[in-house]
GROMACS .gro file of C-alpha atoms in nm:
model
  328
    1UNK     CA    1   3.475   9.116 -15.429
    2UNK     CA    2   3.408   8.862 -15.707
    3UNK     CA    3   3.676   8.782 -15.961
    4UNK     CA    4   3.651   9.048 -16.229
    5UNK     CA    5   3.965   8.994 -16.434
    6UNK     CA    6   4.076   8.725 -16.678
    7UNK     CA    7   4.040   8.353 -16.592
    8UNK     CA    8   4.340   8.197 -16.422
    9UNK     CA    9   4.465   8.016 -16.732
   10UNK     CA   10   4.453   8.335 -16.938
   11UNK     CA   11   4.628   8.532 -16.664
   12UNK     CA   12   4.913   8.284 -16.659
   13UNK     CA   13   4.971   8.347 -17.030
   14UNK     CA   14   4.891   8.720 -17.034
   15UNK     CA   15   5.184   8.902 -17.195
   16UNK     CA   16   5.048   9.221 -17.349
   17UNK     CA   17   5.225   9.462 -17.579
   18UNK     CA   18   5.270   9.752 -17.335
   19UNK     CA   19   5.365  10.098 -17.459
   20UNK     CA   20   5.740  10.163 -17.428
   21UNK     CA   21   5.899  10.497 -17.523
   22UNK     CA   22   6.189  10.482 -17.767
   23UNK     CA   23   6.414  10.678 -17.532
   24UNK     CA   24   6.323  10.489 -17.213
   25UNK     CA   25   6.681  10.377 -17.143
   26UNK     CA   26   6.833  10.715 -17.229
   27UNK     CA   27   6.582  10.891 -17.003
   28UNK     CA   28   6.668  10.677 -16.702
   29UNK     CA   29   7.044  10.675 -16.768
   30UNK     CA   30   7.038  11.054 -16.779
   31UNK     CA   31   6.814  11.083 -16.473
   32UNK     CA   32   7.030  10.858 -16.255
   33UNK     CA   33   7.356  11.011 -16.376
   34UNK     CA   34   7.229  11.357 -16.281
   35UNK     CA   35   7.119  11.236 -15.937
   36UNK     CA   36   7.457  11.079 -15.866
   37UNK     CA   37   7.642  11.385 -15.998
   38UNK     CA   38   7.440  11.611 -15.766
   39UNK     CA   39   7.636  11.473 -15.472
   40UNK     CA   40   7.522  11.467 -15.112
   41UNK     CA   41   7.630  11.256 -14.816
   42UNK     CA   42   7.498  10.935 -14.669
   43UNK     CA   43   7.470  10.991 -14.294
   44UNK     CA   44   7.353  10.771 -14.009
   45UNK     CA   45   7.289  10.805 -13.639
   46UNK     CA   46   7.205  10.524 -13.398
   47UNK     CA   47   6.879  10.591 -13.217
   48UNK     CA   48   6.767  10.471 -12.877
   49UNK     CA   49   6.498  10.204 -12.885
   50UNK     CA   50   6.365   9.945 -12.637
   51UNK     CA   51   6.492   9.662 -12.860
   52UNK     CA   52   6.771   9.437 -12.739
   53UNK     CA   53   6.842   9.215 -13.040
   54UNK     CA   54   6.891   9.474 -13.313
   55UNK     CA   55   7.010   9.832 -13.356
   56UNK     CA   56   6.828  10.103 -13.550
   57UNK     CA   57   7.002  10.390 -13.729
   58UNK     CA   58   6.841  10.706 -13.865
   59UNK     CA   59   6.978  10.732 -14.220
   60UNK     CA   60   6.972  11.023 -14.463
   61UNK     CA   61   7.091  10.965 -14.818
   62UNK     CA   62   7.090  11.176 -15.136
   63UNK     CA   63   6.804  11.095 -15.372
   64UNK     CA   64   6.675  11.272 -15.681
   65UNK     CA   65   6.879  11.590 -15.749
   66UNK     CA   66   7.081  11.509 -15.436
   67UNK     CA   67   6.781  11.590 -15.215
   68UNK     CA   68   6.785  11.428 -14.868
   69UNK     CA   69   6.573  11.116 -14.823
   70UNK     CA   70   6.522  10.951 -14.485
   71UNK     CA   71   6.531  10.581 -14.403
   72UNK     CA   72   6.566  10.342 -14.111
   73UNK     CA   73   6.861  10.101 -14.114
   74UNK     CA   74   6.793   9.807 -13.883
   75UNK     CA   75   7.079   9.569 -13.807
   76UNK     CA   76   7.083   9.246 -13.608
   77UNK     CA   77   7.306   9.304 -13.308
   78UNK     CA   78   7.632   9.109 -13.293
   79UNK     CA   79   7.677   9.021 -13.662
   80UNK     CA   80   8.024   8.882 -13.720
   81UNK     CA   81   8.060   8.943 -14.093
   82UNK     CA   82   7.900   9.162 -14.363
   83UNK     CA   83   7.529   9.090 -14.397
   84UNK     CA   84   7.299   9.040 -14.693
   85UNK     CA   85   7.066   9.339 -14.716
   86UNK     CA   86   6.704   9.402 -14.803
   87UNK     CA   87   6.602   9.749 -14.922
   88UNK     CA   88   6.227   9.784 -14.870
   89UNK     CA   89   5.984  10.037 -15.021
   90UNK     CA   90   5.650  10.137 -14.875
   91UNK     CA   91   5.288  10.129 -14.988
   92UNK     CA   92   5.096  10.431 -15.118
   93UNK     CA   93   5.048  10.709 -14.865
   94UNK     CA   94   5.267  10.561 -14.591
   95UNK     CA   95   5.591  10.686 -14.440
   96UNK     CA   96   5.885  10.517 -14.277
   97UNK     CA   97   5.709  10.523 -13.940
   98UNK     CA   98   5.889  10.474 -13.609
   99UNK     CA   99   6.232  10.317 -13.551
  100UNK     CA  100   6.206   9.940 -13.524
  101UNK     CA  101   5.848   9.932 -13.653
  102UNK     CA  102   5.963   9.710 -13.940
  103UNK     CA  103   6.191   9.452 -13.780
  104UNK     CA  104   6.120   9.113 -13.940
  105UNK     CA  105   6.407   9.124 -14.189
  106UNK     CA  106   6.659   9.222 -13.923
  107UNK     CA  107   6.517   8.951 -13.695
  108UNK     CA  108   6.585   8.704 -13.978
  109UNK     CA  109   6.949   8.812 -13.996
  110UNK     CA  110   6.946   9.074 -14.272
  111UNK     CA  111   7.049   9.435 -14.279
  112UNK     CA  112   6.724   9.617 -14.356
  113UNK     CA  113   6.692   9.964 -14.506
  114UNK     CA  114   6.333  10.092 -14.506
  115UNK     CA  115   6.300  10.397 -14.728
  116UNK     CA  116   6.072  10.691 -14.661
  117UNK     CA  117   5.866  10.791 -14.968
  118UNK     CA  118   5.905  11.160 -15.042
  119UNK     CA  119   5.595  11.368 -14.980
  120UNK     CA  120   5.399  11.074 -14.839
  121UNK     CA  121   5.341  10.949 -14.486
  122UNK     CA  122   5.018  11.125 -14.392
  123UNK     CA  123   4.750  10.881 -14.508
  124UNK     CA  124   4.808  10.588 -14.268
  125UNK     CA  125   5.072  10.445 -14.034
  126UNK     CA  126   5.309  10.638 -13.810
  127UNK     CA  127   5.417  10.917 -14.044
  128UNK     CA  128   5.697  11.013 -14.278
  129UNK     CA  129   5.986  11.258 -14.264
  130UNK     CA  130   6.087  11.330 -14.626
  131UNK     CA  131   5.940  11.629 -14.811
  132UNK     CA  132   5.906  11.652 -15.188
  133UNK     CA  133   6.027  12.006 -15.262
  134UNK     CA  134   5.880  12.023 -15.612
  135UNK     CA  135   5.569  12.190 -15.739
  136UNK     CA  136   5.325  12.057 -15.996
  137UNK     CA  137   5.091  12.175 -16.263
  138UNK     CA  138   4.718  12.100 -16.231
  139UNK     CA  139   4.671  11.757 -16.071
  140UNK     CA  140   4.405  11.540 -15.912
  141UNK     CA  141   4.425  11.483 -15.537
  142UNK     CA  142   4.694  11.231 -15.448
  143UNK     CA  143   5.029  11.163 -15.615
  144UNK     CA  144   4.939  10.985 -15.939
  145UNK     CA  145   4.898  11.295 -16.156
  146UNK     CA  146   5.154  11.530 -16.002
  147UNK     CA  147   5.367  11.665 -16.285
  148UNK     CA  148   5.202  11.430 -16.534
  149UNK     CA  149   5.241  11.677 -16.821
  150UNK     CA  150   5.590  11.537 -16.884
  151UNK     CA  151   5.815  11.249 -16.773
  152UNK     CA  152   6.068  11.514 -16.674
  153UNK     CA  153   5.835  11.657 -16.410
  154UNK     CA  154   5.636  11.347 -16.307
  155UNK     CA  155   5.635  11.266 -15.937
  156UNK     CA  156   5.752  10.906 -15.977
  157UNK     CA  157   6.066  11.016 -16.159
  158UNK     CA  158   6.184  11.145 -15.824
  159UNK     CA  159   6.053  10.848 -15.624
  160UNK     CA  160   6.209  10.584 -15.850
  161UNK     CA  161   6.539  10.772 -15.847
  162UNK     CA  162   6.524  10.773 -15.467
  163UNK     CA  163   6.466  10.396 -15.478
  164UNK     CA  164   6.784  10.340 -15.681
  165UNK     CA  165   6.985  10.574 -15.463
  166UNK     CA  166   6.868  10.379 -15.156
  167UNK     CA  167   7.042  10.074 -15.303
  168UNK     CA  168   7.352  10.285 -15.364
  169UNK     CA  169   7.337  10.402 -15.002
  170UNK     CA  170   7.300  10.060 -14.839
  171UNK     CA  171   7.603   9.936 -15.029
  172UNK     CA  172   7.819  10.197 -14.853
  173UNK     CA  173   7.768  10.051 -14.506
  174UNK     CA  174   8.048   9.837 -14.363
  175UNK     CA  175   7.792   9.594 -14.214
  176UNK     CA  176   7.651   9.515 -14.562
  177UNK     CA  177   7.786   9.282 -14.827
  178UNK     CA  178   7.732   9.499 -15.139
  179UNK     CA  179   7.711   9.190 -15.360
  180UNK     CA  180   7.414   9.051 -15.164
  181UNK     CA  181   7.145   9.319 -15.185
  182UNK     CA  182   6.778   9.254 -15.262
  183UNK     CA  183   6.479   9.487 -15.301
  184UNK     CA  184   6.125   9.436 -15.172
  185UNK     CA  185   5.792   9.609 -15.129
  186UNK     CA  186   5.416   9.573 -15.153
  187UNK     CA  187   5.168   9.763 -15.369
  188UNK     CA  188   5.338  10.098 -15.448
  189UNK     CA  189   5.646   9.945 -15.291
  190UNK     CA  190   5.612   9.655 -15.534
  191UNK     CA  191   5.613   9.897 -15.827
  192UNK     CA  192   5.920  10.066 -15.682
  193UNK     CA  193   6.079   9.722 -15.642
  194UNK     CA  194   6.033   9.658 -16.014
  195UNK     CA  195   6.179  10.000 -16.096
  196UNK     CA  196   6.485   9.931 -15.880
  197UNK     CA  197   6.522   9.583 -16.031
  198UNK     CA  198   6.520   9.731 -16.381
  199UNK     CA  199   6.760  10.014 -16.300
  200UNK     CA  200   7.012   9.868 -16.049
  201UNK     CA  201   7.301   9.642 -16.137
  202UNK     CA  202   7.396   9.338 -15.937
  203UNK     CA  203   7.086   9.278 -15.727
  204UNK     CA  204   7.041   8.926 -15.597
  205UNK     CA  205   6.660   8.924 -15.578
  206UNK     CA  206   6.348   9.135 -15.625
  207UNK     CA  207   6.032   9.073 -15.421
  208UNK     CA  208   5.740   9.266 -15.577
  209UNK     CA  209   5.432   9.191 -15.367
  210UNK     CA  210   5.093   9.269 -15.535
  211UNK     CA  211   5.275   9.541 -15.732
  212UNK     CA  212   5.112   9.870 -15.825
  213UNK     CA  213   5.218  10.097 -16.116
  214UNK     CA  214   5.201   9.827 -16.385
  215UNK     CA  215   5.024   9.830 -16.724
  216UNK     CA  216   4.861  10.169 -16.663
  217UNK     CA  217   4.641  10.171 -16.971
  218UNK     CA  218   4.468   9.850 -16.869
  219UNK     CA  219   4.451   9.933 -16.499
  220UNK     CA  220   4.270  10.265 -16.534
  221UNK     CA  221   4.000  10.108 -16.748
  222UNK     CA  222   3.955   9.799 -16.535
  223UNK     CA  223   3.938   9.910 -16.171
  224UNK     CA  224   3.731  10.181 -16.006
  225UNK     CA  225   3.960  10.188 -15.700
  226UNK     CA  226   4.215  10.447 -15.602
  227UNK     CA  227   4.495  10.521 -15.666
  228UNK     CA  228   4.440  10.439 -16.036
  229UNK     CA  229   4.113  10.632 -16.023
  230UNK     CA  230   4.313  10.950 -15.962
  231UNK     CA  231   4.421  10.921 -16.326
  232UNK     CA  232   4.063  10.860 -16.437
  233UNK     CA  233   3.941  11.170 -16.250
  234UNK     CA  234   4.218  11.378 -16.405
  235UNK     CA  235   4.132  11.259 -16.757
  236UNK     CA  236   3.761  11.315 -16.697
  237UNK     CA  237   3.842  11.685 -16.654
  238UNK     CA  238   4.136  11.715 -16.895
  239UNK     CA  239   3.945  11.571 -17.187
  240UNK     CA  240   4.163  11.468 -17.478
  241UNK     CA  241   4.482  11.444 -17.268
  242UNK     CA  242   4.496  11.063 -17.290
  243UNK     CA  243   4.787  11.039 -17.531
  244UNK     CA  244   5.003  11.282 -17.336
  245UNK     CA  245   4.922  11.120 -17.001
  246UNK     CA  246   4.983  10.762 -17.109
  247UNK     CA  247   5.302  10.860 -17.289
  248UNK     CA  248   5.431  11.007 -16.962
  249UNK     CA  249   5.323  10.701 -16.764
  250UNK     CA  250   5.500  10.467 -17.006
  251UNK     CA  251   5.835  10.586 -16.864
  252UNK     CA  252   5.723  10.459 -16.522
  253UNK     CA  253   5.542  10.137 -16.610
  254UNK     CA  254   5.653   9.836 -16.408
  255UNK     CA  255   5.628   9.619 -16.719
  256UNK     CA  256   5.905   9.818 -16.887
  257UNK     CA  257   6.129   9.790 -16.581
  258UNK     CA  258   6.051   9.418 -16.552
  259UNK     CA  259   6.176   9.363 -16.907
  260UNK     CA  260   6.517   9.494 -16.803
  261UNK     CA  261   6.559   9.319 -16.467
  262UNK     CA  262   6.823   9.054 -16.407
  263UNK     CA  263   6.771   8.963 -16.040
  264UNK     CA  264   6.580   8.651 -15.940
  265UNK     CA  265   6.220   8.747 -15.861
  266UNK     CA  266   5.940   8.631 -15.637
  267UNK     CA  267   5.612   8.804 -15.722
  268UNK     CA  268   5.273   8.774 -15.558
  269UNK     CA  269   4.926   8.831 -15.698
  270UNK     CA  270   4.577   8.825 -15.545
  271UNK     CA  271   4.305   8.717 -15.785
  272UNK     CA  272   4.033   8.930 -15.620
  273UNK     CA  273   4.250   9.241 -15.593
  274UNK     CA  274   4.047   9.550 -15.693
  275UNK     CA  275   4.340   9.789 -15.640
  276UNK     CA  276   4.609   9.620 -15.852
  277UNK     CA  277   4.415   9.400 -16.096
  278UNK     CA  278   4.571   9.055 -16.143
  279UNK     CA  279   4.626   9.101 -16.516
  280UNK     CA  280   4.844   9.407 -16.451
  281UNK     CA  281   5.063   9.202 -16.215
  282UNK     CA  282   5.088   8.916 -16.465
  283UNK     CA  283   5.178   9.165 -16.738
  284UNK     CA  284   5.493   9.250 -16.542
  285UNK     CA  285   5.559   8.893 -16.430
  286UNK     CA  286   5.528   8.743 -16.778
  287UNK     CA  287   5.763   9.005 -16.924
  288UNK     CA  288   6.017   8.947 -16.643
  289UNK     CA  289   6.309   8.746 -16.784
  290UNK     CA  290   6.507   8.473 -16.617
  291UNK     CA  291   6.452   8.315 -16.278
  292UNK     CA  292   6.108   8.405 -16.142
  293UNK     CA  293   5.818   8.265 -15.943
  294UNK     CA  294   5.478   8.392 -15.844
  295UNK     CA  295   5.268   8.315 -15.538
  296UNK     CA  296   4.895   8.322 -15.621
  297UNK     CA  297   4.639   8.408 -15.353
  298UNK     CA  298   4.316   8.291 -15.509
  299UNK     CA  299   4.062   8.435 -15.264
  300UNK     CA  300   4.239   8.747 -15.144
  301UNK     CA  301   4.203   9.111 -15.229
  302UNK     CA  302   4.483   9.369 -15.208
  303UNK     CA  303   4.609   9.235 -14.875
  304UNK     CA  304   4.744   8.938 -15.069
  305UNK     CA  305   4.933   8.681 -14.868
  306UNK     CA  306   5.041   8.909 -14.580
  307UNK     CA  307   5.257   8.704 -14.339
  308UNK     CA  308   5.229   8.397 -14.564
  309UNK     CA  309   5.402   8.595 -14.838
  310UNK     CA  310   5.676   8.712 -14.604
  311UNK     CA  311   5.755   8.353 -14.513
  312UNK     CA  312   5.772   8.268 -14.883
  313UNK     CA  313   6.003   8.565 -14.938
  314UNK     CA  314   6.228   8.465 -14.648
  315UNK     CA  315   6.264   8.114 -14.788
  316UNK     CA  316   6.334   8.256 -15.135
  317UNK     CA  317   6.606   8.490 -15.006
  318UNK     CA  318   6.767   8.217 -14.798
  319UNK     CA  319   6.790   8.016 -15.118
  320UNK     CA  320   6.928   8.302 -15.327
  321UNK     CA  321   7.152   8.476 -15.071
  322UNK     CA  322   7.262   8.179 -14.869
  323UNK     CA  323   7.205   8.183 -14.495
  324UNK     CA  324   7.250   8.525 -14.329
  325UNK     CA  325   7.563   8.570 -14.120
  326UNK     CA  326   7.546   8.433 -13.769
  327UNK     CA  327   7.536   8.663 -13.468
  328UNK     CA  328   7.697   8.626 -13.130
   0.00000   0.00000   0.00000
């Protein structure tokens, strides 16, 4: 894949005027208030695993409309004081997988909550366990156009609400220091990270890795890769629906969440990424206020930095959180 986006110097300065609805804040305040008012319990059950250095708990917490969302809570065994926590969101089409499948954050001394993505988990990986009990009007295959007639019915309204409620849930655990919570994720999970960073109070850090769901109007005209192409296919059939579709998507654009974030942020971008074009990542990064950094992977596609990026994230969190609590 050759470089197809702006030159590096232009990317570094790219700060576009992205569509933002006038009632963006009211919409999300109302959405989250309704989810919290719907009630529901946070439950957990320790599961048996072959691991000897951390414990895994099967968590269910109330998400959008109080609906149950599943997650894995992984804790380093023998922690002596409340831990900093990382809430992690998954990439497009994946589920939470098997207990202990994601263990690096717990191995580094953090409480780790890995959220299942409602309705997903059947495209790759080891599966998911959270249904999305909502119908949709006409949509293209995939999740990008489900309920796209309105922000009220759009699929990612439910997913982003779940992401915020996951932060609420992790703060209820006695093993977690509620003042030291960070959010992380790659691709779709990176877009969810930006949403959580823009909607949650008191986060220490946000780690959006090659984030998806940013600057929709540029992305759909720049890349021919899925998942953005789901929107293109929808619009190719629903001719003339552009204004309605992009108005809906503006309530879910990572750029608009980035503008509102207060946590320190470590982004990543891959300059040959055909899935999440670099300019869409920089659009969010350059609108992100305050303390922020970006790792640039010059010759990588959507895989980005992989383990290199995790090491950068671990160093960043150690700096922002302080060292995780010791274990015995």
